[in-house]
Short mmCIF file of C-alpha atoms in Angstrom, two decimals:
data_model
loop_
_atom_site.label_atom_id
_atom_site.label_comp_id
_atom_site.label_asym_id
_atom_site.label_seq_id
_atom_site.Cartn_x
_atom_site.Cartn_y
_atom_site.Cartn_z
CA UNK A 1 0.00 0.00 0.00
CA UNK A 2 1.26 3.45 -0.83
CA UNK A 3 1.34 6.11 1.83
CA UNK A 4 -2.13 7.50 2.38
CA UNK A 5 -2.65 11.02 3.69
CA UNK A 6 -2.77 11.29 7.48
CA UNK A 7 -6.28 12.69 7.38
CA UNK A 8 -7.60 9.61 5.61
CA UNK A 9 -5.64 7.27 7.89
CA UNK A 10 -7.10 8.63 11.13
CA UNK A 11 -9.72 11.26 10.46
CA UNK A 12 -10.65 13.69 13.21
CA UNK A 13 -12.34 10.97 15.22
CA UNK A 14 -9.26 8.76 15.12
CA UNK A 15 -7.00 11.56 16.34
CA UNK A 16 -9.38 12.44 19.18
CA UNK A 17 -9.56 8.78 20.20
CA UNK A 18 -5.76 8.65 20.33
CA UNK A 19 -5.82 11.81 22.42
CA UNK A 20 -8.31 10.33 24.88
CA UNK A 21 -6.36 7.09 25.06
CA UNK A 22 -3.21 9.01 26.03
CA UNK A 23 -5.15 11.00 28.62
CA UNK A 24 -6.66 7.87 30.19
CA UNK A 25 -3.29 6.08 30.22
CA UNK A 26 -4.79 2.81 31.40
CA UNK A 27 -4.24 -0.61 29.79
CA UNK A 28 -7.63 -1.69 31.13
CA UNK A 29 -9.41 0.59 28.63
CA UNK A 30 -8.87 -0.40 25.00
CA UNK A 31 -9.13 2.23 22.31
CA UNK A 32 -12.18 0.62 20.76
CA UNK A 33 -13.93 0.86 24.14
CA UNK A 34 -13.71 4.66 24.26
CA UNK A 35 -17.11 6.13 23.29
CA UNK A 36 -16.85 9.05 20.88
CA UNK A 37 -19.47 10.23 18.40
CA UNK A 38 -20.19 13.18 16.16
CA UNK A 39 -22.95 15.43 17.48
CA UNK A 40 -26.04 16.00 15.36
CA UNK A 41 -25.27 19.71 14.92
CA UNK A 42 -24.28 19.87 11.25
CA UNK A 43 -23.31 23.53 11.65
CA UNK A 44 -20.25 22.53 13.68
CA UNK A 45 -17.65 19.79 13.62
CA UNK A 46 -18.23 18.48 17.12
CA UNK A 47 -17.56 15.19 18.87
CA UNK A 48 -18.89 14.11 22.25
CA UNK A 49 -17.60 11.41 24.59
CA UNK A 50 -19.17 9.68 27.57
CA UNK A 51 -15.86 8.12 28.64
CA UNK A 52 -15.92 9.92 32.02
CA UNK A 53 -19.23 8.27 32.88
CA UNK A 54 -17.66 4.93 32.01
CA UNK A 55 -14.55 5.59 34.09
CA UNK A 56 -16.31 7.11 37.12
CA UNK A 57 -16.99 3.71 38.69
CA UNK A 58 -13.51 2.36 37.95
CA UNK A 59 -11.79 5.45 39.30
CA UNK A 60 -14.31 5.87 42.13
CA UNK A 61 -14.73 9.55 41.36
CA UNK A 62 -17.69 11.65 40.21
CA UNK A 63 -17.99 11.73 36.43
CA UNK A 64 -17.61 15.51 36.34
CA UNK A 65 -14.24 15.25 38.11
CA UNK A 66 -13.05 12.50 35.78
CA UNK A 67 -14.13 14.54 32.77
CA UNK A 68 -12.32 17.62 34.06
CA UNK A 69 -9.11 15.64 34.56
CA UNK A 70 -9.31 14.08 31.10
CA UNK A 71 -10.03 17.40 29.44
CA UNK A 72 -6.97 18.96 31.08
CA UNK A 73 -4.78 16.05 30.00
CA UNK A 74 -6.13 16.22 26.44
CA UNK A 75 -5.24 19.89 26.28
CA UNK A 76 -1.71 19.02 27.34
CA UNK A 77 -1.35 15.95 25.12
CA UNK A 78 -2.49 17.70 21.96
CA UNK A 79 0.42 20.14 21.76
CA UNK A 80 2.20 17.98 19.17
CA UNK A 81 -0.84 17.22 17.03
CA UNK A 82 -0.68 19.54 14.05
CA UNK A 83 -4.26 19.65 12.79
CA UNK A 84 -5.64 19.60 16.33
CA UNK A 85 -3.26 21.99 18.05
CA UNK A 86 -4.42 23.81 21.16
CA UNK A 87 -5.53 26.81 19.12
CA UNK A 88 -7.50 24.72 16.66
CA UNK A 89 -10.05 22.93 18.81
CA UNK A 90 -11.84 23.45 22.08
CA UNK A 91 -12.70 21.05 24.88
CA UNK A 92 -15.70 21.61 27.12
CA UNK A 93 -16.82 19.57 30.10
CA UNK A 94 -20.62 19.49 30.26
CA UNK A 95 -22.56 19.33 33.56
CA UNK A 96 -23.52 15.75 32.71
CA UNK A 97 -19.87 14.71 32.68
CA UNK A 98 -19.75 14.42 28.90
CA UNK A 99 -16.70 15.85 27.12
CA UNK A 100 -17.36 17.99 24.04
CA UNK A 101 -14.68 18.55 21.40
CA UNK A 102 -15.18 21.18 18.69
CA UNK A 103 -12.96 22.17 15.79
CA UNK A 104 -12.47 25.89 15.33
CA UNK A 105 -12.99 27.51 11.95
CA UNK A 106 -9.22 27.71 11.51
CA UNK A 107 -8.91 23.96 12.03
CA UNK A 108 -11.82 23.15 9.70
CA UNK A 109 -10.14 25.26 7.02
CA UNK A 110 -6.81 23.48 7.57
CA UNK A 111 -8.41 20.06 7.15
CA UNK A 112 -10.30 21.12 4.04
CA UNK A 113 -7.13 22.57 2.55
CA UNK A 114 -5.20 19.38 3.27
CA UNK A 115 -7.92 17.32 1.65
CA UNK A 116 -7.85 19.42 -1.53
CA UNK A 117 -4.03 19.44 -1.64
CA UNK A 118 -3.28 15.79 -0.90
CA UNK A 119 -4.25 12.95 -3.25
CA UNK A 120 -5.78 9.94 -1.52
CA UNK A 121 -4.82 6.76 -3.36
CA UNK A 122 -4.06 3.14 -2.68
CA UNK A 123 -1.52 0.94 -4.39
CA UNK A 124 -3.14 -0.77 -7.33
CA UNK A 125 -3.84 -4.40 -6.45
CA UNK A 126 -6.35 -7.07 -7.28
CA UNK A 127 -9.64 -5.49 -6.32
CA UNK A 128 -11.51 -7.03 -3.43
CA UNK A 129 -14.72 -5.76 -4.96
CA UNK A 130 -15.69 -6.49 -8.54
CA UNK A 131 -17.39 -3.63 -10.28
CA UNK A 132 -19.97 -6.01 -11.70
CA UNK A 133 -21.30 -6.51 -8.17
CA UNK A 134 -22.57 -2.93 -8.09
CA UNK A 135 -25.84 -2.27 -9.86
CA UNK A 136 -25.47 0.45 -12.48
CA UNK A 137 -28.61 2.30 -11.42
CA UNK A 138 -27.22 2.62 -7.89
CA UNK A 139 -23.78 3.82 -8.93
CA UNK A 140 -24.92 6.27 -11.62
CA UNK A 141 -25.91 9.10 -9.21
CA UNK A 142 -22.44 8.97 -7.66
CA UNK A 143 -20.74 8.99 -11.06
CA UNK A 144 -23.00 11.85 -12.11
CA UNK A 145 -22.02 13.91 -9.07
CA UNK A 146 -18.34 13.21 -9.70
CA UNK A 147 -18.67 14.25 -13.34
CA UNK A 148 -20.55 17.38 -12.27
CA UNK A 149 -17.71 18.28 -9.88
CA UNK A 150 -15.17 17.86 -12.68
CA UNK A 151 -17.27 19.93 -15.09
CA UNK A 152 -17.64 22.78 -12.61
CA UNK A 153 -13.94 22.81 -11.80
CA UNK A 154 -12.98 22.92 -15.48
CA UNK A 155 -15.48 25.66 -16.21
CA UNK A 156 -14.20 27.70 -13.27
CA UNK A 157 -10.67 27.26 -14.58
CA UNK A 158 -11.68 28.49 -18.04
CA UNK A 159 -13.41 31.48 -16.44
CA UNK A 160 -10.25 32.17 -14.41
CA UNK A 161 -11.98 31.92 -11.06
CA UNK A 162 -9.41 29.29 -10.14
CA UNK A 163 -6.41 27.69 -11.81
CA UNK A 164 -6.11 23.92 -11.98
CA UNK A 165 -2.82 22.08 -12.06
CA UNK A 166 -3.89 20.12 -15.16
CA UNK A 167 -6.74 21.77 -16.99
CA UNK A 168 -6.87 19.71 -20.20
CA UNK A 169 -6.89 16.25 -18.66
CA UNK A 170 -8.57 13.38 -20.44
CA UNK A 171 -8.89 11.14 -17.39
CA UNK A 172 -9.75 11.52 -13.72
CA UNK A 173 -7.05 9.08 -12.59
CA UNK A 174 -4.58 11.84 -11.79
CA UNK A 175 -5.37 13.93 -8.68
CA UNK A 176 -7.13 17.24 -9.16
CA UNK A 177 -5.63 20.28 -7.48
CA UNK A 178 -6.25 24.02 -7.36
CA UNK A 179 -2.93 25.88 -7.63
CA UNK A 180 -4.44 29.37 -7.61
CA UNK A 181 -5.62 30.55 -5.17
CA UNK A 182 -3.51 28.55 -2.77
CA UNK A 183 -4.55 28.32 -0.05
CA UNK A 184 -8.22 28.44 -0.91
CA UNK A 185 -9.87 31.39 0.92
CA UNK A 186 -11.92 29.32 3.35
CA UNK A 187 -11.63 32.04 6.00
CA UNK A 188 -12.53 35.72 6.02
CA UNK A 189 -10.36 38.49 7.47
CA UNK A 190 -11.58 37.58 10.97
CA UNK A 191 -10.48 33.95 10.61
CA UNK A 192 -14.08 32.77 10.42
CA UNK A 193 -15.39 30.42 7.76
CA UNK A 194 -16.90 32.38 4.91
CA UNK A 195 -19.01 29.28 4.15
CA UNK A 196 -22.06 29.82 6.37
CA UNK A 197 -25.01 28.78 4.20
CA UNK A 198 -26.77 25.72 5.70
CA UNK A 199 -26.10 23.72 2.52
CA UNK A 200 -22.40 24.61 2.71
CA UNK A 201 -22.18 23.63 6.36
CA UNK A 202 -24.06 20.41 5.73
CA UNK A 203 -21.61 19.46 2.97
CA UNK A 204 -18.64 20.27 5.20
CA UNK A 205 -20.17 18.09 7.91
CA UNK A 206 -20.65 15.21 5.48
CA UNK A 207 -17.08 15.55 4.22
CA UNK A 208 -15.81 15.06 7.78
CA UNK A 209 -18.21 12.15 8.33
CA UNK A 210 -16.94 10.53 5.14
CA UNK A 211 -13.32 11.01 6.22
CA UNK A 212 -13.98 9.47 9.62
CA UNK A 213 -15.77 6.51 8.06
CA UNK A 214 -13.07 5.87 5.48
CA UNK A 215 -10.45 6.09 8.23
CA UNK A 216 -11.67 2.78 9.64
CA UNK A 217 -10.21 1.10 6.53
CA UNK A 218 -6.69 2.17 7.49
CA UNK A 219 -6.81 2.29 11.27
CA UNK A 220 -4.75 -0.79 11.95
CA UNK A 221 -7.32 -1.94 14.48
CA UNK A 222 -7.60 1.18 16.62
CA UNK A 223 -11.37 0.93 16.56
CA UNK A 224 -14.07 -1.33 15.26
CA UNK A 225 -14.53 -0.68 11.55
CA UNK A 226 -17.37 1.67 10.78
CA UNK A 227 -17.77 0.06 7.37
CA UNK A 228 -16.87 -3.38 6.07
CA UNK A 229 -15.30 -4.55 2.84
CA UNK A 230 -18.64 -4.60 1.08
CA UNK A 231 -19.47 -2.59 -2.01
CA UNK A 232 -22.91 -1.82 -0.54
CA UNK A 233 -21.34 -0.01 2.42
CA UNK A 234 -19.00 2.04 0.28
CA UNK A 235 -21.78 2.80 -2.16
CA UNK A 236 -24.07 3.99 0.63
CA UNK A 237 -21.30 6.27 1.90
CA UNK A 238 -20.73 7.67 -1.59
CA UNK A 239 -24.44 8.18 -2.24
CA UNK A 240 -24.88 10.13 0.99
CA UNK A 241 -22.02 12.44 0.04
CA UNK A 242 -23.37 12.69 -3.51
CA UNK A 243 -26.85 13.67 -2.30
CA UNK A 244 -25.42 16.27 0.07
CA UNK A 245 -23.34 17.73 -2.75
CA UNK A 246 -26.35 17.95 -5.07
CA UNK A 247 -28.26 19.89 -2.41
CA UNK A 248 -25.30 22.24 -2.01
CA UNK A 249 -25.01 22.72 -5.76
CA UNK A 250 -28.71 23.53 -6.12
CA UNK A 251 -28.64 26.15 -3.36
CA UNK A 252 -25.19 27.78 -3.55
CA UNK A 253 -24.30 29.71 -6.68
CA UNK A 254 -20.79 30.26 -8.00
CA UNK A 255 -21.29 32.33 -11.12
CA UNK A 256 -23.22 35.56 -11.68
CA UNK A 257 -23.23 38.00 -8.78
CA UNK A 258 -21.30 35.63 -6.54
CA UNK A 259 -18.40 35.51 -8.99
CA UNK A 260 -18.31 39.26 -9.60
CA UNK A 261 -19.14 40.62 -6.14
CA UNK A 262 -17.76 37.95 -3.79
CA UNK A 263 -15.08 36.07 -5.77
CA UNK A 264 -13.49 34.57 -2.66
CA UNK A 265 -16.81 32.98 -1.73
CA UNK A 266 -16.98 31.51 -5.23
CA UNK A 267 -13.47 30.12 -4.78
CA UNK A 268 -14.28 28.65 -1.37
CA UNK A 269 -17.36 26.95 -2.82
CA UNK A 270 -15.19 25.54 -5.59
CA UNK A 271 -12.90 24.25 -2.85
CA UNK A 272 -15.82 22.28 -1.42
CA UNK A 273 -16.49 20.90 -4.89
CA UNK A 274 -12.87 19.76 -5.17
CA UNK A 275 -13.01 18.15 -1.72
CA UNK A 276 -16.18 16.30 -2.75
CA UNK A 277 -14.61 15.21 -6.04
CA UNK A 278 -11.55 13.90 -4.19
CA UNK A 279 -13.56 11.64 -1.89
CA UNK A 280 -16.01 10.47 -4.56
CA UNK A 281 -13.10 9.58 -6.84
CA UNK A 282 -11.40 7.67 -4.03
CA UNK A 283 -14.49 5.61 -3.25
CA UNK A 284 -15.29 4.92 -6.90
CA UNK A 285 -11.83 4.07 -8.17
CA UNK A 286 -9.95 2.80 -5.13
CA UNK A 287 -12.70 0.97 -3.25
CA UNK A 288 -15.24 -0.03 -5.88
CA UNK A 289 -12.92 -0.43 -8.86
CA UNK A 290 -15.27 1.69 -10.97
CA UNK A 291 -14.32 4.53 -13.27
CA UNK A 292 -14.85 8.03 -11.93
CA UNK A 293 -15.97 9.78 -15.14
CA UNK A 294 -15.01 13.30 -16.14
CA UNK A 295 -18.30 13.70 -17.94
CA UNK A 296 -21.51 11.80 -18.65
#
């Protein structure tokens, strides 16, 4: 297997689990036994853990005290974690004893930029999944969304909203990349995400969910796999991302007034399109062994 980007190997959830494991520092608690889930608030990239409630009995301390200790240790342990440095995520202990982690806008932007800059590929090998096992009517919406992403990126390049590294490609096998602007203007002058439309935030949320789910393929056993080596699981993951992208595309314009009056917003939206294309291409080509078409 070739080296896969660190984001895809661990995802945010994987890094937070490693952080909690280091804070607990107990061989009696295996990594896969640490509860950690995304919250349902799609407007934020948040994770919540009930590990303090689980440890309260073992440590013979109130859950709120255990949570406070773990939160302090996590803050200390994370100093050497690049994408989750102290300035890039917050930890809050809730009255219930739950621990809430939230990525700041700066951190969300850093992860999105990494995703659009770093190709995610596996070494070519005999596919575990035969493309014939996937029904064409189920895969077509995903291929359509991928082709739409490619079409929009090429059109934006021709209109000089962005500049692609390889604009006249004939295949989607090579990684797509925006070389201008670089970095993509995810943040405004106040270091806040300029992507605040509900459809934008929902797509960002789904991108992180997809990353976390894919990470279970490369985790080396650090948690129970979230998906199995079945084409149906990968296809469901791709379809969810595809549907979320289509909603975003129908509600968030790039051309017209957006292009002329708020060009950085147009570029940031194109960044989301590239991030979507990257993950759809990975699932189609690397996991399903199916072509990720440039056009349909």
